[in-house]
XYZ file of C-alpha atoms in Angstrom:
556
model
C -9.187 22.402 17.470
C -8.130 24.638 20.340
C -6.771 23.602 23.615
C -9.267 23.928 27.128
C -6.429 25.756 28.786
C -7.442 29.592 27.638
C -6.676 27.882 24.335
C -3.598 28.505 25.261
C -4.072 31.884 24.468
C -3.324 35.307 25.154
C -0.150 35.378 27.156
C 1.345 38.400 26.570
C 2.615 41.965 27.630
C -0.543 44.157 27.680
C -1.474 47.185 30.392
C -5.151 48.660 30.485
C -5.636 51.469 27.807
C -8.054 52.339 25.009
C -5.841 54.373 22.827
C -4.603 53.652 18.975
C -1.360 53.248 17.013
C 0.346 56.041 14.987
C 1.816 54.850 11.407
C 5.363 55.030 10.564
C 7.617 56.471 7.576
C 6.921 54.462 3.576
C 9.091 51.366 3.348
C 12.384 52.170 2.348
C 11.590 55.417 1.142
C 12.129 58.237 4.176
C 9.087 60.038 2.876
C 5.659 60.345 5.134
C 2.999 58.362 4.822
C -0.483 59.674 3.532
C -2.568 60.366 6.690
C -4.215 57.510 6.886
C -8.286 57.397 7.463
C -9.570 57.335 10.167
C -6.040 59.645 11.568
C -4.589 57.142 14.426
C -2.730 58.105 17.952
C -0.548 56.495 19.826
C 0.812 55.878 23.582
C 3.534 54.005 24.917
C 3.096 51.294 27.239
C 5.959 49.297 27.831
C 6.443 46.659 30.096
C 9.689 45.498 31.885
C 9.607 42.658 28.904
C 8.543 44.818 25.753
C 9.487 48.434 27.181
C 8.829 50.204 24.255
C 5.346 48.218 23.336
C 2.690 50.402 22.580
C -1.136 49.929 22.446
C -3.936 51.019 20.920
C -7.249 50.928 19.267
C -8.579 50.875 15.934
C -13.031 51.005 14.810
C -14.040 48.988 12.412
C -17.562 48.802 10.589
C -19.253 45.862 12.394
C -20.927 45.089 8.715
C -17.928 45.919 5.628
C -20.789 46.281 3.366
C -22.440 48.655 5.632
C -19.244 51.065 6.063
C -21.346 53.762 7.413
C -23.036 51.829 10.146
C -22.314 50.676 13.633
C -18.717 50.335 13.987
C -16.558 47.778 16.997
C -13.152 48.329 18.071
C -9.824 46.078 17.425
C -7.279 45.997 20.651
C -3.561 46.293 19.055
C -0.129 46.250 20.132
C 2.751 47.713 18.207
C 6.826 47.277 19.089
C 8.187 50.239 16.398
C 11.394 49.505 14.156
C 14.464 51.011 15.098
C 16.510 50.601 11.790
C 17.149 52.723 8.869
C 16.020 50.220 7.019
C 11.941 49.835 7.381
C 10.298 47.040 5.498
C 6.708 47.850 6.516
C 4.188 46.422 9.233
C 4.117 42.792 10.190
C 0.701 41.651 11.310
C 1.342 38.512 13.391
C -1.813 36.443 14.836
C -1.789 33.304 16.903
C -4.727 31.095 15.748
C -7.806 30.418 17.209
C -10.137 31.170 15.728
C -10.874 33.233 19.174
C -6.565 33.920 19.916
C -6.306 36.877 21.788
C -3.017 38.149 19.378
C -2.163 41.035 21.713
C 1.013 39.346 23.014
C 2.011 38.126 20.055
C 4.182 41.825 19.000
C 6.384 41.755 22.310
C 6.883 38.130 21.801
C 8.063 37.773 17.965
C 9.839 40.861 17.856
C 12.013 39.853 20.719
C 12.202 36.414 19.455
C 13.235 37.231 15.914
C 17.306 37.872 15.535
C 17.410 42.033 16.322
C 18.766 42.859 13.234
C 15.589 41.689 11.436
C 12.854 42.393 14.281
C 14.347 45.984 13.846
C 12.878 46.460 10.599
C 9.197 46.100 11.072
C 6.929 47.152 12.874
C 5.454 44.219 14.508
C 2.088 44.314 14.660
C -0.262 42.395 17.441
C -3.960 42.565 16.853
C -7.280 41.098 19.015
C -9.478 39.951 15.925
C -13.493 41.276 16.242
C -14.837 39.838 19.356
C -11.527 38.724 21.224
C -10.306 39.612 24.044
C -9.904 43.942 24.436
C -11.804 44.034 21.191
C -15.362 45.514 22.246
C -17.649 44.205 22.077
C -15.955 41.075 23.146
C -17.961 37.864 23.186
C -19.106 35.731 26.107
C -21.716 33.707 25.169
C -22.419 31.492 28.454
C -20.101 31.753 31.283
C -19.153 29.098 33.009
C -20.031 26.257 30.010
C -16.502 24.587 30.839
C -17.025 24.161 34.356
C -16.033 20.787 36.052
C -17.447 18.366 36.037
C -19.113 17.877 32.492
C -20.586 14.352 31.987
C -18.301 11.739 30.433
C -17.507 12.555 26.818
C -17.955 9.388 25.478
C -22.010 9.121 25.493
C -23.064 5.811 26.796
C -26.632 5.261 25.692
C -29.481 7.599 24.511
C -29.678 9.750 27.758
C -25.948 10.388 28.050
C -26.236 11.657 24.449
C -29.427 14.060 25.314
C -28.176 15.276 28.013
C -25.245 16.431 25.537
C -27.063 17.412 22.997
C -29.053 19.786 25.135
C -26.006 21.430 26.551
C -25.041 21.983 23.182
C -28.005 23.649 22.275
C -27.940 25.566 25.530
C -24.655 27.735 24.430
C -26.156 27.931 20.590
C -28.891 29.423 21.837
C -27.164 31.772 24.756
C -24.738 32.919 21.728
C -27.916 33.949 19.434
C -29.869 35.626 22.259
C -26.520 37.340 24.005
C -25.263 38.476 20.745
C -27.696 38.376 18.042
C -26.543 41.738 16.188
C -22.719 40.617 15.854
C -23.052 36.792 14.883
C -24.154 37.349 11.948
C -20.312 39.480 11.053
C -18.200 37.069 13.284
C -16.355 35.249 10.716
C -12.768 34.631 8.719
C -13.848 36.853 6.025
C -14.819 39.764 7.817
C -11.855 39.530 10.060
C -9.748 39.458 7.412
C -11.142 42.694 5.705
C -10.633 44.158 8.899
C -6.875 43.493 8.165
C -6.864 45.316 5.548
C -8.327 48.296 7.771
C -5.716 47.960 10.054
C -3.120 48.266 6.765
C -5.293 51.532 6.038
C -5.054 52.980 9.292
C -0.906 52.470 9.381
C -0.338 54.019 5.989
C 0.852 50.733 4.462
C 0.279 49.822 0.983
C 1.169 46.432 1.699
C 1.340 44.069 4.678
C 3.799 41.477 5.962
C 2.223 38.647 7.923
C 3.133 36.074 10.038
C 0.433 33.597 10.941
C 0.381 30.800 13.059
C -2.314 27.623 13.016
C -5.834 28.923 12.151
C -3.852 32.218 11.562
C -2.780 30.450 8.136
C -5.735 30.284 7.245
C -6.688 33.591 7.606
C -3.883 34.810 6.192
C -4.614 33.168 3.415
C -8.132 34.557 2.608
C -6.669 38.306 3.065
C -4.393 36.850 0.370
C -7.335 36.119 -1.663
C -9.039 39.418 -1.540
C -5.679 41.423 -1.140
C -3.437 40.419 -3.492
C -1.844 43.310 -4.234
C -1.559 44.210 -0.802
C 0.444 41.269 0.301
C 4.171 41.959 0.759
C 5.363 38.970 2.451
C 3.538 36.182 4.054
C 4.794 33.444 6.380
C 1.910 30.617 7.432
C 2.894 28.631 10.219
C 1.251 24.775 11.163
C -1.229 25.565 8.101
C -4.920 24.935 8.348
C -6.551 22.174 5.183
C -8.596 24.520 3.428
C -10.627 21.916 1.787
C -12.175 21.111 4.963
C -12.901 23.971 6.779
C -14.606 23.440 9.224
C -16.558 19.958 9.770
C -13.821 17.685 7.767
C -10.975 19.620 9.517
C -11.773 18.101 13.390
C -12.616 14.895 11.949
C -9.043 14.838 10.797
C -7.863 15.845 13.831
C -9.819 12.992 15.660
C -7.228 10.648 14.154
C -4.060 12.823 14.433
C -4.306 13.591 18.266
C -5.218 10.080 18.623
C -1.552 9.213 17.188
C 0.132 11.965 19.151
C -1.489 10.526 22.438
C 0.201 7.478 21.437
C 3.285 8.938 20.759
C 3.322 10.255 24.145
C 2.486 6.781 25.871
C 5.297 5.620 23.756
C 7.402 7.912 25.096
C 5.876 7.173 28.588
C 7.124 3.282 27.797
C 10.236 3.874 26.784
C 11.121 6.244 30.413
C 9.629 3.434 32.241
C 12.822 4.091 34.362
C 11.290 7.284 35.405
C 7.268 6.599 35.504
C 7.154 2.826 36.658
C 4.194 1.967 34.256
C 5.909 -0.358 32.181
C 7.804 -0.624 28.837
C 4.799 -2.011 26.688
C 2.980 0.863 24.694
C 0.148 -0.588 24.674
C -0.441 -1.518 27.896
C 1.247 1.751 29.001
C -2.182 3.403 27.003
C -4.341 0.643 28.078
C -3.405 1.873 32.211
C -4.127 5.745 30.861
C -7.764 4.377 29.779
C -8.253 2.870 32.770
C -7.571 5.895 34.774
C -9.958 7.591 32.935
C -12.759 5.070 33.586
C -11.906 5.288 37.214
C -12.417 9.147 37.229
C -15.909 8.668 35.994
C -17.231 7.444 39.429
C -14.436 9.611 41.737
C -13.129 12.669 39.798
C -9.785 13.511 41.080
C -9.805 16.515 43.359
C -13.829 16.775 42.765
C -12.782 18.338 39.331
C -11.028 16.055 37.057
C -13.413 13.387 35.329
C -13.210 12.012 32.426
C -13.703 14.971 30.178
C -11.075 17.266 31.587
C -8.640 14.345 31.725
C -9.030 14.725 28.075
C -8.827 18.694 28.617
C -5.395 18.018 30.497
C -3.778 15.846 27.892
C -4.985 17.150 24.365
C -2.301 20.150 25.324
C 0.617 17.683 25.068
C -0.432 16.906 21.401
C 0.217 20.286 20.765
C 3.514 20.621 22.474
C 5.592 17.778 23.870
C 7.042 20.450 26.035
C 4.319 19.226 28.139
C 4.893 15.538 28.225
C 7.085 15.469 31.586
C 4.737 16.815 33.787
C 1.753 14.973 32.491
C 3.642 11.864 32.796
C 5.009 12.347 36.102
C 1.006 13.098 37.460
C 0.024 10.126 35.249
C 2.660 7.924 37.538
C 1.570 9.549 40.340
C -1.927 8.602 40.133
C -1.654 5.011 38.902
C 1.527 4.344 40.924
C 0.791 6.157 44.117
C -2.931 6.717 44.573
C -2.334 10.331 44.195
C -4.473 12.430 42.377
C -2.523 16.049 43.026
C -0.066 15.927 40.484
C -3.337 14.969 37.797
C -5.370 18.138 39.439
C -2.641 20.516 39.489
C -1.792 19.226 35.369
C -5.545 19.893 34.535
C -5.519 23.446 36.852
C -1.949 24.436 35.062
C -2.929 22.532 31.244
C -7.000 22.091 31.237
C -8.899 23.991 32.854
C -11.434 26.880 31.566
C -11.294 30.918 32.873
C -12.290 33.552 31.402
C -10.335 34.001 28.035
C -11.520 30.537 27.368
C -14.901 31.795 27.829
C -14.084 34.411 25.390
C -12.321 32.562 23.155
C -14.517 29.502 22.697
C -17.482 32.330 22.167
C -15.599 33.732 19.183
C -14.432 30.032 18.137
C -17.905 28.594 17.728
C -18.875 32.241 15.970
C -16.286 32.043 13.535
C -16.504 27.982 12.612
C -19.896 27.762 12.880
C -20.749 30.383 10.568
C -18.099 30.301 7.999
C -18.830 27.220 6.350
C -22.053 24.708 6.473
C -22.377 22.031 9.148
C -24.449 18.835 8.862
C -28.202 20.028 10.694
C -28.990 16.199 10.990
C -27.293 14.856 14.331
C -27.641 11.676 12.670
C -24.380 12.115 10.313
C -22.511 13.273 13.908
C -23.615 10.189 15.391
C -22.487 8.275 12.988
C -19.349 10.047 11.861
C -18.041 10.339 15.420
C -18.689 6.552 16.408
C -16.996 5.224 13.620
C -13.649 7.844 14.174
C -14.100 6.584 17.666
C -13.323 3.140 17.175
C -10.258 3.909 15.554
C -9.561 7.259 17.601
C -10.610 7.125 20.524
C -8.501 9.798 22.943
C -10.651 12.886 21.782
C -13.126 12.012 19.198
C -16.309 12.519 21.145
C -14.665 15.871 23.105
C -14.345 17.516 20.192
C -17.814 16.364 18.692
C -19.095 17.957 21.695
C -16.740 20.604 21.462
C -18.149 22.142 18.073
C -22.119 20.732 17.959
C -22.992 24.457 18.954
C -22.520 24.773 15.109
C -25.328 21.970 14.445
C -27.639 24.198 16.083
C -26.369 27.838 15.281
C -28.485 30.368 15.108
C -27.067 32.014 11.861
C -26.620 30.747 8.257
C -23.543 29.582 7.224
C -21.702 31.416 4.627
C -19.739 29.657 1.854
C -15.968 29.816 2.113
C -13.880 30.976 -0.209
C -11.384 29.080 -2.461
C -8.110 30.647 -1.247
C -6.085 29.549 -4.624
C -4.178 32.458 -5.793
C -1.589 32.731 -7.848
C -1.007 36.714 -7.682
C 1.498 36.579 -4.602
C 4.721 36.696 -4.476
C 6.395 34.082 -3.090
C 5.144 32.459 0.382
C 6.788 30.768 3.296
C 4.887 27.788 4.233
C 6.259 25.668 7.197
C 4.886 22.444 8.246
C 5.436 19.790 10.839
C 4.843 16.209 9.548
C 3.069 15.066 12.649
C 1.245 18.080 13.734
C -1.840 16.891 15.077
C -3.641 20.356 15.218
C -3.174 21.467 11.363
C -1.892 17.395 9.840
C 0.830 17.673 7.352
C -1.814 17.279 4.351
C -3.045 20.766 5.603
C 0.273 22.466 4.798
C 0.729 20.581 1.333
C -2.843 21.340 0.310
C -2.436 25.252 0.827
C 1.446 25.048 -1.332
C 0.218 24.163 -4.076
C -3.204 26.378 -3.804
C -0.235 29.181 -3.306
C 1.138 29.177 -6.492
C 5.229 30.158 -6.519
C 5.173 29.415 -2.633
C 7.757 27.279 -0.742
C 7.237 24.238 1.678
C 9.209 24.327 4.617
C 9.113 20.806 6.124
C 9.978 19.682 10.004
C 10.592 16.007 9.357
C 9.231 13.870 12.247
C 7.959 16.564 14.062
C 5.169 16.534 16.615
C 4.833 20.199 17.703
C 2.348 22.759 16.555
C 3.660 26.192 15.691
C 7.361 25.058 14.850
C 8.991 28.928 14.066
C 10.303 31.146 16.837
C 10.403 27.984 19.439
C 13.853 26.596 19.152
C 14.258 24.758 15.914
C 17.225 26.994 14.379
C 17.142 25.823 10.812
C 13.077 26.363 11.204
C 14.074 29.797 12.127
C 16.740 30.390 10.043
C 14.601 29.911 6.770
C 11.925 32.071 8.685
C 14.559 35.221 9.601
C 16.009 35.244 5.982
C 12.487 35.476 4.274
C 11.546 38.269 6.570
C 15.188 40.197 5.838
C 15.238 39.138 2.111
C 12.093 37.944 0.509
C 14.454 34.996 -0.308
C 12.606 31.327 -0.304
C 14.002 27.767 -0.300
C 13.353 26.371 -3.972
C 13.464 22.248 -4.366
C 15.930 20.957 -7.184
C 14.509 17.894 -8.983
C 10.814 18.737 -9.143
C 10.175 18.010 -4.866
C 7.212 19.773 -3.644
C 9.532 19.911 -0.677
C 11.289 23.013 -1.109
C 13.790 22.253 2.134
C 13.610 20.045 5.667
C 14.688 20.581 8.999
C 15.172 17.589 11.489
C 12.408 17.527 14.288
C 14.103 18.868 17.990
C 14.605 16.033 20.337
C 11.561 14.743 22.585
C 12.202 15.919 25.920
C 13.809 14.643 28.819
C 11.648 13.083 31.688
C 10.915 14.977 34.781
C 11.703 13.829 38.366
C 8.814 11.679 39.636
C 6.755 13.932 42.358
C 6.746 12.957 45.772
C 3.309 11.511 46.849
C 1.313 14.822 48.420
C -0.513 14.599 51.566
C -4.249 14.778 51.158
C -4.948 12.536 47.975
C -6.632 15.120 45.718
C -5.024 18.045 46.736
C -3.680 20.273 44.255
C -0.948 21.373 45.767
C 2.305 22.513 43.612
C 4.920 19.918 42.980
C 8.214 19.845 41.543
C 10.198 22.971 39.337
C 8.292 26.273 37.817
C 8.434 25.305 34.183
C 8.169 27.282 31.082
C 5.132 26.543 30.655
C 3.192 27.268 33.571
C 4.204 30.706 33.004
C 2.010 31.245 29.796
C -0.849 30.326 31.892
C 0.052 32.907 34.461
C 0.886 35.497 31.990
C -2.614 34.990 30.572
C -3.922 35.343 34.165
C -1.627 38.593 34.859
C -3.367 40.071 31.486
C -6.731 39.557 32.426
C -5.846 40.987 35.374
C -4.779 44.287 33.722
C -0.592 43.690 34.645
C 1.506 43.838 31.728
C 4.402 41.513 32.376
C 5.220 38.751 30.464
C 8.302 36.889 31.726
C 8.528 33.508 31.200
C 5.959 33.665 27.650
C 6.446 31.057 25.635
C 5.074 30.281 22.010
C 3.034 27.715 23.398
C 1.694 29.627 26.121
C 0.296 32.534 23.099
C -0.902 30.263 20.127
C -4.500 30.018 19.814
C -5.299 26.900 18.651
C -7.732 25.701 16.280
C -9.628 23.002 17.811
C-alpha cells in the first residue's frame, strides 16, 4: 500500500545530471577493482546537505534475457567512504514499489553514526521506470485529481463508474507503454541490482531495504546468494501474499491504526474538544466524511482524499497532531482550512505520484496473478469492509488496474534461502503497511536470520528515525556482521520498546474564509519531505528538513 502524498516518496538531495558512478578500492583489501563492464564515470554534485553526493547513471538491458537488446537507464546517487576501512557498497531503497530511492544515500549515510556511514559507500538507486530512470513511467496524468467519486460504491452505478476508471489507467498504461510493461517487475529490478554490483566492481552487496524494499531485497537474495554480504530488511513485506492477499491484510491493519489514532484523539480531548469516548470520537470522523460527500472541503477534499489525508498517519504517528488539530477544526469550528491544507501537505497527488503509482500498478500487477473476475473483489472487499471500513474500498480501487492489466502475470518466486549469511530483520508489531506476520513469515524463510522486534509499535520504517536501541542493533550489524541471537528457543531474537506517541499540537485558530487553505500553526518536520520532493522535481538539490518518512515509498 503506498501513501497518495508522492507516496511519500522521493525527498532527497538530487541536482539535474545524466552522468554515472565510478567504483571504489576491494573491501578491505587496498587493491583495485577489476574494471568493471560497462567502465562507469563519475561527477560530484553535492548539495549544502550531502556536499560530497555524487550522481550518476547506469544502462541496463530493458529484457535480462535479451542482454544485447534495447537497454534503459537507472538514476543513482553515491556518498563515497572516507575510512581506511571499506566494507563494500550499500544499496539502500525506500519501498514502493515505484520509490524514487535517489535521496535515500544523503539521507542514511548522514543518519548512520559517522564512524560506520564512513565505511560504505552508500548507494541510492531509481529502480527501472522511477523517477530519473528513463524511460520513466506516466501512465495517465492527472488520475488522482480531486474530486474522485466516493470510495465506498453505493449501488451498481457508483461501482461502474469505478470500474471504468479503473480500466481507463489499465488501458492508458498498455497503450503509453506497451514495450516496457511487459519487464516492469520485482524480478527484473532486482537483476538489475546485481548490474549495478557489476558496474561498482563489487563481488558482493550490502543492502538496506525498507517496506516493499524487503521484499526485493529478498528476491536478489534468492538469485544472488553468493553475492549477498550483508542484508538489513526493514517493515518486511508477507511474501506469501504478494500481491492480492497483501492489501487485503492491510484493509484490517490501517483500519486498527485509524483507531489507534482516534484513541489517541480521545484521550487529548483536552486539546481537540471531540470528546473522551473512542468510539464516538471515530463515529464524529465518519460523519465528517459523509458530510464531504455533498460539500468537499475547499472544492477538493471529499470523501476519497479524506481517506488520502489520513492513511499517512497509519504510517507515521508523526502525523497525528496536525491531522487532529484540522479534524477539531472542522467538526468544532466549521473550518475546513486546517482539513485542506492536511490533504495539500499529507494527500494530495503531483507528479512523482503520477510516476510512482505508474510503476506501482506495473510492478504488482504483473508480478503475481490477480483475480480477472470482479466478482471475488466485490465480494472480498464488502466483507473486509464491514469489519474495516477506513480504507478498504480506496485501496480496492487503488490496485483494480491489475484486474484489467494488459500483461500476464508472472509467478513469484519462493524467496526461502538458506545460503545467506546471517540477516537483520526488524519489525514493528503494529505496522499497518507490512503487519508483524510479514516480518515473521520472511525470518524463518531466511534461514540463520535474526528478528528484531519494536514491541507496540505503530510506525512503518522503524531504523534511522529515532528509536536508539532500533538503531543500535542496525549500526552494529553494518560495522560487525554481528546479529542478536534469542536464548531459550524465541523466534524473537531481541525487542526494543515502541517511542512514545506524540504530543498534541496547539489547536489552530479558526481561518477566515471557511475552505481556505491557508497555512496554520509551526513548519513541522514533515512538511518538509513534501517540499523536498517538490524542490527535486524541480531540479534543486537541497534537502533540509528530510525525514525518513518524507523518503519511504510505501507499498500500498
Amino acid at each position: 500500500m503506498t501513501t497518495r502524498a508522492g507516496m511519500l516518496i522521493a525527498a532527497g538531495a538530487l541536482v539535474a545530471g545524466t552522468v554515472t558512478v565510478l567504483p571504489a578500492s576491494a573491501a578491505g583489501t587496498g587493491e583495485p577493482v577489476p574494471r568493471p563492464h560497462p567502465p562507469l564515470a563519475r561527477t560530484d554534485s553535492g548539495t549544502k546537505a550531502y556536499p560530497k553526493l555524487q550522481c550518476g547513471t547506469l544502462k541496463v538491458p530493458l529484457d535480462h534475457d535479451d542482454p544485447a537488446g534495447r537497454s534503459i537507464t537507472l538514476a543513482l546517487t553515491r556518498i563515497p567512504h572516507t575510512a581506511k576501512t571499506f566494507q563494500g557498497p550499500l544499496l539502500v531503497n525506500p519501498g514502493g514499489p515505484g520509490g524514487s530511492g535517489r535521496g535515500m544515500a544523503g539521507y542514511v549515510a548522514a543518519s548512520l553514526p559517522a564512524e560506520v556511514a564512513a565505511q560504505y559507500d552508500v548507494i541510492g538507486f531509481d529502480p527501472r521506470g522511477v523517477g530519473r530512470s528513463e524511460p520513466a513511467l506516466d501512465c495517465r496524468p492527472g488520475h488522482f485529481d480531486p474530486v474522485r467519486p466516493d470510495s465506498v460504491p453505493r449501488g451498481a452505478r457508483a461501482e461502474r463508474t469505478a470500474l471504468e476508471r479503473a480500466q481507463a489507467f489499465a488501458a492508458a498504461c498498455g497503450k503509453k507503454h506497451a514495450d516496457v510493461l511487459p519487464h516492469i517487475d520485482t524480478v527484473s529490478a532486482a537483476r538489475d541490482l546485481d548490474l549495478i554490483r557489476k558496474a561498482l566492481g563489487a563481488e558482493r552487496i550490502n543492502y538496506l531495504g525498507y517496506s516493499y524494499g524487503t521484499y526485493l531485497g529478498a528476491v536478489y537474495a534468492r538469485l544472488y546468494p553468493e553475492r549477498v554480504r550483508r542484508m538489513a530488511l526493514d517493515s518486511v513485506v508477507n511474501p506469501h501474499g504478494v500481491w492480492y492477499e497483501d492489501n487485503i491484510a492491510q484493509d484490517y491493519a490501517f483500519d486498527t491504526r485509524h483507531k489507534d489514532l482516534m484513541a489517541w484523539v480521545a484521550k487529548h480531548d483536552d486539546a481537540y474538544g471531540l470528546g473522551k469516548d473512542p468510539a464516538a470520537v471515530e463515529a464524529a470522523w465518519y460523519r465528517m466524511r459523509e458530510e464531504l460527500r455533498d460539500a468537499p472541503a475547499g472544492g477538493k477534499v471529499g470523501p476519497g482524499e479524506l481517506e488520502d489525508t489520513f492513511l499517512p498517519g497509519g504510517y507515521y504517528d508523526g502525523y497525528w497532531p496536525k491531522l487532529a488539530s484540522a479534524f477539531s477544526a472542522y467538526v468544532n469550528e466549521g473550518d475546513a482550512a486546517p482539513l485542506v491544507a492536511a490533504y495539500e501537505r499529507y494527500g494530495e497527488a503531483d507528479s512523482a505520484t503520477d510516476n510512482g503509482y505508474s510503476v506501482y500498478t506495473a510492478v504488482q500487477c504483473r508480478d503475481a496473478a490477480w483475480p480477472k473476475d470482479w466478482n471475488v473483489w466485490r465480494k472480498d472487499n464488502w466483507e473486509v469492509h464491514a469489519k474495516a471500513p477506513f480504507s478498504t474500498w480506496n485501496n480496492a480501487w487503488y490496485n483494480a488496474p491489475c484486474a484489467f492489466w494488459p500483461v500476464e502475470p508472472l509467478t513469484p518466486p519462493d524467496v526461502t534461502n538458506d545460503q545467506l549469511p546471517p540477516v537483520l530483520v526488524l519489525q514493528a508489531t503494529d505496522d499497518a503497511a507490512t503487519p508483524y506476520e510479514g516480518g515473521l513469515a520472511l525470518h524463518r524463510m531466511l534461514h540463520g536470520s535474526s528478528l528484531v522486534v519494536e514491541e507496540g509499535g505503530g510506525n512503518h520504517g522503524v531504523t534511522l528515525a529515532g528509536n536508539e536501541c532500533l538503531d543500535e542493533h542496525l549500526s552494529t550489524y553494518l560495522a560487525t556482521g554481528t546479529v542478536p541471537r534469542a536464548e531459550g528457543g524465541s523466534e524473537v531474537d531481541a525487542v526494543c520498546a515502541a517511542l512514545p506517541a506524540p504530543e498534541p499540537a496547539p489547536a489552530p485558530k479558526p481561518t477566515a474564509g471557511k475552505g481556505s487553505a491557508k497555512e496554520t500553526g509551526e513548519e513541522t518536520a514533515e512538511k518538509a519531505g513534501k517540499e523536498t520532493r517538490e524542490r527535486v522535481a524541480a531540479g534543486d538539490g537541497t534537502a533540509a528538513g528530510t525525514t525518513l518518512h518524507g523518503l519511504l515509498g510505501h507499498v500500498r
